[in-house]
Coordinates of N, CA and C in Angstrom, one line a residue:
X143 N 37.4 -82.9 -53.4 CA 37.3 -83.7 -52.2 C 37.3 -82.8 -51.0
X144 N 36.3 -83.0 -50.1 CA 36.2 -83.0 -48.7 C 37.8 -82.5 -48.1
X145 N 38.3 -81.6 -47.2 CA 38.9 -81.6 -46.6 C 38.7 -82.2 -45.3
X146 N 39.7 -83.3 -44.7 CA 39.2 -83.9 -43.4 C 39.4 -82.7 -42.0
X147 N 38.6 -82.8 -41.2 CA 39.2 -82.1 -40.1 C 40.2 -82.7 -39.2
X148 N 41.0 -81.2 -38.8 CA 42.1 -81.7 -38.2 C 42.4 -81.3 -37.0
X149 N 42.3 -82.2 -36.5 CA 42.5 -82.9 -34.6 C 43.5 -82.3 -34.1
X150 N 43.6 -81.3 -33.1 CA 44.8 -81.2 -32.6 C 45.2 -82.1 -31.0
X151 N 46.2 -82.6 -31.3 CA 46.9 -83.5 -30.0 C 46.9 -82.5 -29.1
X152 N 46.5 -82.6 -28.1 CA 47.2 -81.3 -27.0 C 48.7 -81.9 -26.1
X153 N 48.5 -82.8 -26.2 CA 50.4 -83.2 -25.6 C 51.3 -82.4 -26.8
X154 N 51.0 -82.2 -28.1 CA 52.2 -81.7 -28.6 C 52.0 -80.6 -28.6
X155 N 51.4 -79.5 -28.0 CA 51.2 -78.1 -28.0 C 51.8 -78.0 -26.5
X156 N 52.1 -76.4 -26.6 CA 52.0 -76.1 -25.2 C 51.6 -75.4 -24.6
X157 N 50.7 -75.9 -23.6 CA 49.3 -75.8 -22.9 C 48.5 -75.0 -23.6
X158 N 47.9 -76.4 -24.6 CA 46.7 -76.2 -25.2 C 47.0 -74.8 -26.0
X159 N 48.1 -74.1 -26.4 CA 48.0 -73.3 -27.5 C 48.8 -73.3 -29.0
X160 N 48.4 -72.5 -30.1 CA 48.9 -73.3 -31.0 C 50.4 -73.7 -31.2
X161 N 51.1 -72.9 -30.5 CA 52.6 -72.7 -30.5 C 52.9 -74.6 -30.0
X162 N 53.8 -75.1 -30.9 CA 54.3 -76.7 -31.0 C 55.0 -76.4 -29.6
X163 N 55.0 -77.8 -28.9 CA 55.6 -77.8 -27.7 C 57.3 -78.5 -28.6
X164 N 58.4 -77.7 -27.4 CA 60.0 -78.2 -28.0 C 60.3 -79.2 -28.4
X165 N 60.2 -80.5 -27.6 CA 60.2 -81.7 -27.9 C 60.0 -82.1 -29.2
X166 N 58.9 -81.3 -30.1 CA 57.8 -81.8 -31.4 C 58.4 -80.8 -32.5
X167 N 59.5 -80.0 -32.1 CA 60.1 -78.9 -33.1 C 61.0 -79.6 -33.7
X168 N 61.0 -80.0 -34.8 CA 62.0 -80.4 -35.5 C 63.7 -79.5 -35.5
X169 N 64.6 -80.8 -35.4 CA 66.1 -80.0 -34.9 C 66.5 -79.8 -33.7
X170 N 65.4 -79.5 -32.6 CA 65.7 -79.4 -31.5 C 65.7 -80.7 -30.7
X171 N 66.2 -80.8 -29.7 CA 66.2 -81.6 -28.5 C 65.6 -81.4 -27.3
X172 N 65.1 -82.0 -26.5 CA 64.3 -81.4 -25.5 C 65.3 -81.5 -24.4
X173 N 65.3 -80.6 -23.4 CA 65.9 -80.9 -22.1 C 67.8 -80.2 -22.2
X174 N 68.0 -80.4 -23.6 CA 69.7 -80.0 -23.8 C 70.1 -78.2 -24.0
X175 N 70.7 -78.2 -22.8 CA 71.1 -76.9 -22.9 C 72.7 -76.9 -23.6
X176 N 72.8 -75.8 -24.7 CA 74.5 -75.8 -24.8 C 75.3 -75.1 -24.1
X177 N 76.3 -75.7 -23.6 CA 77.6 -75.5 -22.3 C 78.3 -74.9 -23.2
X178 N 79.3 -73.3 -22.6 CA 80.3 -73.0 -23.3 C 81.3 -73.8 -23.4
X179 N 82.0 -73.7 -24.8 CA 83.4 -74.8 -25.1 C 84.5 -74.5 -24.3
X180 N 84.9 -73.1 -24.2 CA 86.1 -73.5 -23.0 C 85.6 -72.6 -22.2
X181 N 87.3 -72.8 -20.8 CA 86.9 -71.7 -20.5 C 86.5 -69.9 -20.3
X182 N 87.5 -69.8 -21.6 CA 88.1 -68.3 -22.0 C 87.0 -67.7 -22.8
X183 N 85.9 -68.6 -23.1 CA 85.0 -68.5 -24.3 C 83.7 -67.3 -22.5
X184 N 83.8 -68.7 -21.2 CA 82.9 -68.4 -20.0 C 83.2 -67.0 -20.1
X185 N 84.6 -66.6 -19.5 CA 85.2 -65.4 -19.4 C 84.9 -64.1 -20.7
X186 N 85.0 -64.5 -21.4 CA 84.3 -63.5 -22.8 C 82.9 -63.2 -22.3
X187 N 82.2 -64.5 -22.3 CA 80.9 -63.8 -22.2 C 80.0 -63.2 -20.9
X188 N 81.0 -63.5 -19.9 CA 81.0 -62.8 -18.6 C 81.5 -61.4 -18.8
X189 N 82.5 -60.7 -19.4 CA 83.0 -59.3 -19.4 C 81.7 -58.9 -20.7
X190 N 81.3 -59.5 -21.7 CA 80.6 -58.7 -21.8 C 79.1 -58.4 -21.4
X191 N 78.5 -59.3 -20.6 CA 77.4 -59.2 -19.7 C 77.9 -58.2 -19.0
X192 N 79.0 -57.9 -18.0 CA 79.4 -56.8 -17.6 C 79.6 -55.4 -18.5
X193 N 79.9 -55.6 -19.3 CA 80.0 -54.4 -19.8 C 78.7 -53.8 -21.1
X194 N 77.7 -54.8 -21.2 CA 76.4 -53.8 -21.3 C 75.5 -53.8 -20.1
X195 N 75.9 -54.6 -18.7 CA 75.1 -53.5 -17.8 C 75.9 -52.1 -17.2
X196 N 77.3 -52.1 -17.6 CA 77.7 -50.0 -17.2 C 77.5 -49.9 -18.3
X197 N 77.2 -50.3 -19.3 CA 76.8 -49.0 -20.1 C 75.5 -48.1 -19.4
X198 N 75.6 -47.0 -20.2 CA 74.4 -46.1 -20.0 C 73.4 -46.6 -20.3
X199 N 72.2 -46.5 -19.3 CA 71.2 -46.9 -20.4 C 70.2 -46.2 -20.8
X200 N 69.5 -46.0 -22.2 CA 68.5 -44.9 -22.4 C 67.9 -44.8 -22.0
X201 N 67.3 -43.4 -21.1 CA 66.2 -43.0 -19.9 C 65.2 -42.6 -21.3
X202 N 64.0 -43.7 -20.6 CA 62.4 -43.2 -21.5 C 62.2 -42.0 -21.3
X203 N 62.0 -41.4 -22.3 CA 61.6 -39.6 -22.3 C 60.3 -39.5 -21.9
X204 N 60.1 -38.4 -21.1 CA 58.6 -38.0 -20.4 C 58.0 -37.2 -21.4
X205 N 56.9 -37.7 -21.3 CA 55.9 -36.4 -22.2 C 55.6 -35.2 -22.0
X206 N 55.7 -34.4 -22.8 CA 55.2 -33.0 -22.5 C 54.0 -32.7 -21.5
X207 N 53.0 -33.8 -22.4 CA 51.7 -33.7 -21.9 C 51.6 -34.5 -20.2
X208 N 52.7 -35.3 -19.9 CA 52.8 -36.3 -18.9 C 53.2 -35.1 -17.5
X209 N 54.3 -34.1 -18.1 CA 54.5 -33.1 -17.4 C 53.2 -32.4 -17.0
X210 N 52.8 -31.6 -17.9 CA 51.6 -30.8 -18.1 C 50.4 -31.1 -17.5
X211 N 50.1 -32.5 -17.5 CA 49.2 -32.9 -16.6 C 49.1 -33.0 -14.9
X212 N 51.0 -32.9 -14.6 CA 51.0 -33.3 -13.5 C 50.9 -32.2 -12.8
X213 N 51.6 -31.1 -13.5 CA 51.1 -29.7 -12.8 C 49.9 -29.2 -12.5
X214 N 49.4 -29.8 -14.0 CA 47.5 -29.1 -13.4 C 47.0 -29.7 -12.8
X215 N 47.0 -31.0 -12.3 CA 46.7 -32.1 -11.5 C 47.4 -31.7 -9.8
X216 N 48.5 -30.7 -9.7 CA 48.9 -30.4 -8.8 C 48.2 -29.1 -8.1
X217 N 48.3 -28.1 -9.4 CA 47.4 -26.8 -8.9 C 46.3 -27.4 -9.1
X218 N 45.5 -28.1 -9.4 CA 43.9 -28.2 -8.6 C 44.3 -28.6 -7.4
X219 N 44.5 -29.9 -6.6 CA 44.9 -29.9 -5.8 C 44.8 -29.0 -4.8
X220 N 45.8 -28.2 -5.0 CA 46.5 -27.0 -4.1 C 45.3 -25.8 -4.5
X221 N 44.3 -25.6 -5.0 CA 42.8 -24.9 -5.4 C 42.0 -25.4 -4.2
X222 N 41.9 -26.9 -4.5 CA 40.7 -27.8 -3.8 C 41.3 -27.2 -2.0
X223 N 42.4 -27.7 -1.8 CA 43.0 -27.3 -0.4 C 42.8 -25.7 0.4
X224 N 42.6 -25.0 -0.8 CA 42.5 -23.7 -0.5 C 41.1 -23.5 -0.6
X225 N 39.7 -24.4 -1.5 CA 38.3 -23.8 -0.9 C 38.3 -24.5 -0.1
X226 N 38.9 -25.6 0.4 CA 38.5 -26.1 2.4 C 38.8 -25.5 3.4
X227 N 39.7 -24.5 3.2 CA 40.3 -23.8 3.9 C 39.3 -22.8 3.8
X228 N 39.1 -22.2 2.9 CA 37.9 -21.2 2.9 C 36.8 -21.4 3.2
X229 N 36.3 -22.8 2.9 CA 34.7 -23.3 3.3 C 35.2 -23.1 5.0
X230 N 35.8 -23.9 5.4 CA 35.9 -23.7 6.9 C 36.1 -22.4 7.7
X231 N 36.6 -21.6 7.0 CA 36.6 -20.2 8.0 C 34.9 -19.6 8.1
X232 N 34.2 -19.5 6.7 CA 33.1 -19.4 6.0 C 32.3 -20.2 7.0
X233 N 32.6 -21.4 7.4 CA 31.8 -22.4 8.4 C 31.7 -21.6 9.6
X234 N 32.8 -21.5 10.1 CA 33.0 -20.7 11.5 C 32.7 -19.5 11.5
X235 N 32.7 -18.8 10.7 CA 32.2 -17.8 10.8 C 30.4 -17.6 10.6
X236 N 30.0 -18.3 9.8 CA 28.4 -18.6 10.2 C 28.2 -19.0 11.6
X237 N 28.3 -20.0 12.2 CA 28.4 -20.3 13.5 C 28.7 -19.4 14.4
X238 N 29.7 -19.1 14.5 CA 29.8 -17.3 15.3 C 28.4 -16.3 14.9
X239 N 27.9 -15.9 13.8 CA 26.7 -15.1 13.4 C 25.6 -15.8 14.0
X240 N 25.6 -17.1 13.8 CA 24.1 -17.5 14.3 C 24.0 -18.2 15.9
X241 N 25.0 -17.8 16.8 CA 25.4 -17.5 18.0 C 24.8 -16.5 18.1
X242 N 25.6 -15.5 17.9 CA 25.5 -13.8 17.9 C 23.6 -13.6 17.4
X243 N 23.0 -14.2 16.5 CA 21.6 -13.9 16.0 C 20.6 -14.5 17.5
X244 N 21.0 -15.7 17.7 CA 20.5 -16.2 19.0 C 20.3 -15.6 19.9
X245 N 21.3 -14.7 20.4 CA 21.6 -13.8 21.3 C 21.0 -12.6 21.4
X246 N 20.8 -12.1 20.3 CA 20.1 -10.7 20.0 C 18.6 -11.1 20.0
X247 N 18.2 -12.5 19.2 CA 17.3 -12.2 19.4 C 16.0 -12.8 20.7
X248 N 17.3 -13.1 21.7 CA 16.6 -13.2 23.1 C 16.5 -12.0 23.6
X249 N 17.8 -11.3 23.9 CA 17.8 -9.6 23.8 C 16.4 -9.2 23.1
X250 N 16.0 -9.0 22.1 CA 15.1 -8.9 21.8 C 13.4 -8.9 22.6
X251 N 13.6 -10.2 22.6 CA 12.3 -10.7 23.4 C 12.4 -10.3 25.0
X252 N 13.7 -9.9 25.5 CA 13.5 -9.5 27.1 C 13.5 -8.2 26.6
X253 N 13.4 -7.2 25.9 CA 13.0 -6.2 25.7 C 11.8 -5.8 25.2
X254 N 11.4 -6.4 24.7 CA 9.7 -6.4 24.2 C 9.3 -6.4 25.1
X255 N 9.7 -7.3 26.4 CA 8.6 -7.7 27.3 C 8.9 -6.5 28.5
X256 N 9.8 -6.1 28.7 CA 10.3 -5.0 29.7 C 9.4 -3.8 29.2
X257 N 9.4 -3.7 28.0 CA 8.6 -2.6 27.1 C 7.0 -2.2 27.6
X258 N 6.2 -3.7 27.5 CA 5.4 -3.9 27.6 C 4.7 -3.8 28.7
X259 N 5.9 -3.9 29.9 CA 5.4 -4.1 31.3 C 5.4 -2.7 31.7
X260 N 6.3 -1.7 30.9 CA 6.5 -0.4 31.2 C 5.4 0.6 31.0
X261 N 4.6 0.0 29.5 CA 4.0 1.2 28.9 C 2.1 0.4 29.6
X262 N 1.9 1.0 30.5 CA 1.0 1.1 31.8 C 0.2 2.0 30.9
X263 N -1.6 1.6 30.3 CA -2.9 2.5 29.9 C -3.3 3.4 30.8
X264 N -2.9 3.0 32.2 CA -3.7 3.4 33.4 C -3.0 5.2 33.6
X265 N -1.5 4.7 33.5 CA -0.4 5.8 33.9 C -0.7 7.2 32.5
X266 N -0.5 6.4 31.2 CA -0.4 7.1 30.4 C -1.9 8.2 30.5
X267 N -3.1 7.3 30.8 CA -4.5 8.5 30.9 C -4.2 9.3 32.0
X268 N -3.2 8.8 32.9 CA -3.3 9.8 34.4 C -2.0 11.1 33.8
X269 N -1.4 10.4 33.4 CA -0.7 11.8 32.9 C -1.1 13.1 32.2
X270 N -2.0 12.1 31.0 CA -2.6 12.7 29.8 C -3.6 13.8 31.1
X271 N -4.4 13.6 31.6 CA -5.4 14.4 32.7 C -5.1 15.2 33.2
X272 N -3.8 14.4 34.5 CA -3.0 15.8 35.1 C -2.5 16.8 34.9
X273 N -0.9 15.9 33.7 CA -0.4 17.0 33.3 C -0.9 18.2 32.3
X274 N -1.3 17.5 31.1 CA -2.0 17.8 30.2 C -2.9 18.3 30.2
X275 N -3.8 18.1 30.6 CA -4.8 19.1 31.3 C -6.0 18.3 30.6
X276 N -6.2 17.1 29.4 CA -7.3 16.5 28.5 C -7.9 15.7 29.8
X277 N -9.5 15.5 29.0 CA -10.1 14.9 29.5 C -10.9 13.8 28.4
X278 N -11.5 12.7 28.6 CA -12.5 12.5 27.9 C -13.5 13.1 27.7
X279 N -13.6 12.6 26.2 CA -14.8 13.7 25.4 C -16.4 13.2 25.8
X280 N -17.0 14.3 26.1 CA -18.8 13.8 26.5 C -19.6 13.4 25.2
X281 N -20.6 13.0 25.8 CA -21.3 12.1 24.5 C -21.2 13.2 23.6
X282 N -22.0 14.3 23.6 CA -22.3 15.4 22.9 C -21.1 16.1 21.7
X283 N -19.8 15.5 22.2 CA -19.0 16.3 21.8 C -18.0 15.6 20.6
X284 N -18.8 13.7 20.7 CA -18.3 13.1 19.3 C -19.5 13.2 18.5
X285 N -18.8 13.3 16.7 CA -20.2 13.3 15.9 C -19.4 12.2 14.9
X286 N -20.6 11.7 14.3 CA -19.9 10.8 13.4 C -20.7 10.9 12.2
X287 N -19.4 11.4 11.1 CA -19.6 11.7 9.9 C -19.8 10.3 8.9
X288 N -21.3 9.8 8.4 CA -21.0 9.1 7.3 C -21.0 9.4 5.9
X289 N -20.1 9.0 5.0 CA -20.0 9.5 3.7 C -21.5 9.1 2.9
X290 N -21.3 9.5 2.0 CA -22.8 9.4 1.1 C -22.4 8.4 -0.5
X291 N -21.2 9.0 -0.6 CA -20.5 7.8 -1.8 C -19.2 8.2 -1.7
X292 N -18.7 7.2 -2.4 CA -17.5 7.5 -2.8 C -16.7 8.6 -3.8
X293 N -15.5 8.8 -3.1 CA -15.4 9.8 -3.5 C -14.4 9.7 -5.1
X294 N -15.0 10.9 -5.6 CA -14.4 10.6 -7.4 C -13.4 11.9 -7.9
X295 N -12.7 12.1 -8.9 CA -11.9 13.2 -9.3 C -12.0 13.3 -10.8
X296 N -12.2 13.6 -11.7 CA -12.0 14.1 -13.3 C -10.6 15.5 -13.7
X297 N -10.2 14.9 -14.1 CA -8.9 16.1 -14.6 C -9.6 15.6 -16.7
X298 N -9.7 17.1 -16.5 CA -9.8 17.4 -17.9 C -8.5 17.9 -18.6
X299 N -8.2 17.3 -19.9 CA -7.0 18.3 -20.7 C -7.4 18.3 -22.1
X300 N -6.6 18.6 -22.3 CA -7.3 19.3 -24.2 C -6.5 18.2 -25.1
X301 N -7.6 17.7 -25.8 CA -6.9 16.8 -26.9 C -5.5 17.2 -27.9
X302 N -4.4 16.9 -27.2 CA -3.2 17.3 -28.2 C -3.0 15.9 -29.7
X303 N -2.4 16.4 -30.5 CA -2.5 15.5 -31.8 C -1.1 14.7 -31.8
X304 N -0.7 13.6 -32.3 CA 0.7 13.2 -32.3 C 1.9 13.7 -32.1
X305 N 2.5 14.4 -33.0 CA 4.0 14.6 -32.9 C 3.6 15.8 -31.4
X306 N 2.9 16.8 -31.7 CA 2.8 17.9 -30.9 C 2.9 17.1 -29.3
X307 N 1.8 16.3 -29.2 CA 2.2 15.2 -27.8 C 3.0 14.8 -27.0
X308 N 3.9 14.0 -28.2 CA 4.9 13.6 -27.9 C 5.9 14.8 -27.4
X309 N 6.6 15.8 -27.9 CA 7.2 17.3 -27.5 C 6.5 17.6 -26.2
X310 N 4.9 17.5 -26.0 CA 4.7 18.3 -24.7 C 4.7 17.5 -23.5
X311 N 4.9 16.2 -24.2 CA 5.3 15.0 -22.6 C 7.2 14.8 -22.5
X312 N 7.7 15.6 -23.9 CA 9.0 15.7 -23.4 C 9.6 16.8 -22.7
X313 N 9.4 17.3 -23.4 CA 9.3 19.0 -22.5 C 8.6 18.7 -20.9
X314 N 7.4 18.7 -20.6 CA 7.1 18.2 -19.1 C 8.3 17.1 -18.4
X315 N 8.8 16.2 -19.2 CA 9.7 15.4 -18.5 C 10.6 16.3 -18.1
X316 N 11.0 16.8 -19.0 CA 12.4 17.8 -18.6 C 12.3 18.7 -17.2
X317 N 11.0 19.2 -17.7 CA 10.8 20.3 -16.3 C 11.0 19.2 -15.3
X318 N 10.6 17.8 -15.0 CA 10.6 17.3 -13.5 C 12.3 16.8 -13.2
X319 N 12.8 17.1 -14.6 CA 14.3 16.5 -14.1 C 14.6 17.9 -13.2
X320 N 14.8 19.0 -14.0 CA 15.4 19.6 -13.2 C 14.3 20.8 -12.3
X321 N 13.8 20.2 -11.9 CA 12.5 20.3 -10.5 C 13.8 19.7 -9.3

């Protein structure tokens, strides 16, 4: 036969999980708390509520690895703090150079042009004339050479055979060392 399915009430659960709500627990009563019987019984169990909270209590042990982590997690840290520290000097100090590059190279440009204003074609031929004693050359006295072909070179050497070869391009290397 068929097993029927089975319905659960949700008033007798509690909230809707499968654990039975107290009320529906067989033996129990709902709502009844038990009162100590006297009052020496209150007193007993007040001294010893007092006396397992002084006791000591067992401190959870730290992990090796919990340690271990915290330190390398500390020296990075104290790494990371130290390339900022370096990026930033490294910063400033680029900045100061490309100041300084700025500078030079306006410096630069008022000197090129000071240069330029200085070095006069007019002064330089009057010098070249007076002091120097040159003059410009007369027609007669430039000639202009054109080549006929280009120009070529042949170096002849005498067929050497293998190993012998190799010895006379070692031997030659030697002489250029100590050349």
């Amino acid at each position: 036969m068929a097993e029927a399915a089975r319905v659960l009430d949700y008033e007798k659960y509690n909230y809707g999980s499968a654990a039975p709500a107290r009320e529906h627990v067989p033996g129990t009563t709902p709502g009844v708390v038990e009162a100590p019987q006297s009052e020496a019984q209150v007193r007993q169990s007040a001294r010893a509520r007092v006396a397992v909270a002084m006791q000591p209590q067992a401190q959870p042990g730290v992990s090796l690895f919990a340690i271990l982590g915290t330190v390398v997690v500390a020296v990075l840290m104290f790494l990371v703090i130290l390339a900022q520290i370096s990026y930033a000097q490294i910063a400033a100090e680029n900045a100061r150079l490309g100041a300084q590059l700025s500078a030079l190279n306006e410096q630069h440009r008022r000197l090129e042009i000071t240069f330029e204003s200085v070095m006069d074609m007019n002064e330089v031929e009057r010098y070249a004339r007076d002091v120097l004693g040159m003059s410009r050359p007369s027609a007669g006295q430039t000639v202009i050479i054109s080549g006929v072909g280009m120009d070529r070179a042949e170096v002849l050497a005498p067929p050497q055979q293998g190993a012998l070869r190799e010895f006379g391009s070692f031997i030659s290397s030697l002489l250029e060392i100590l050349r």
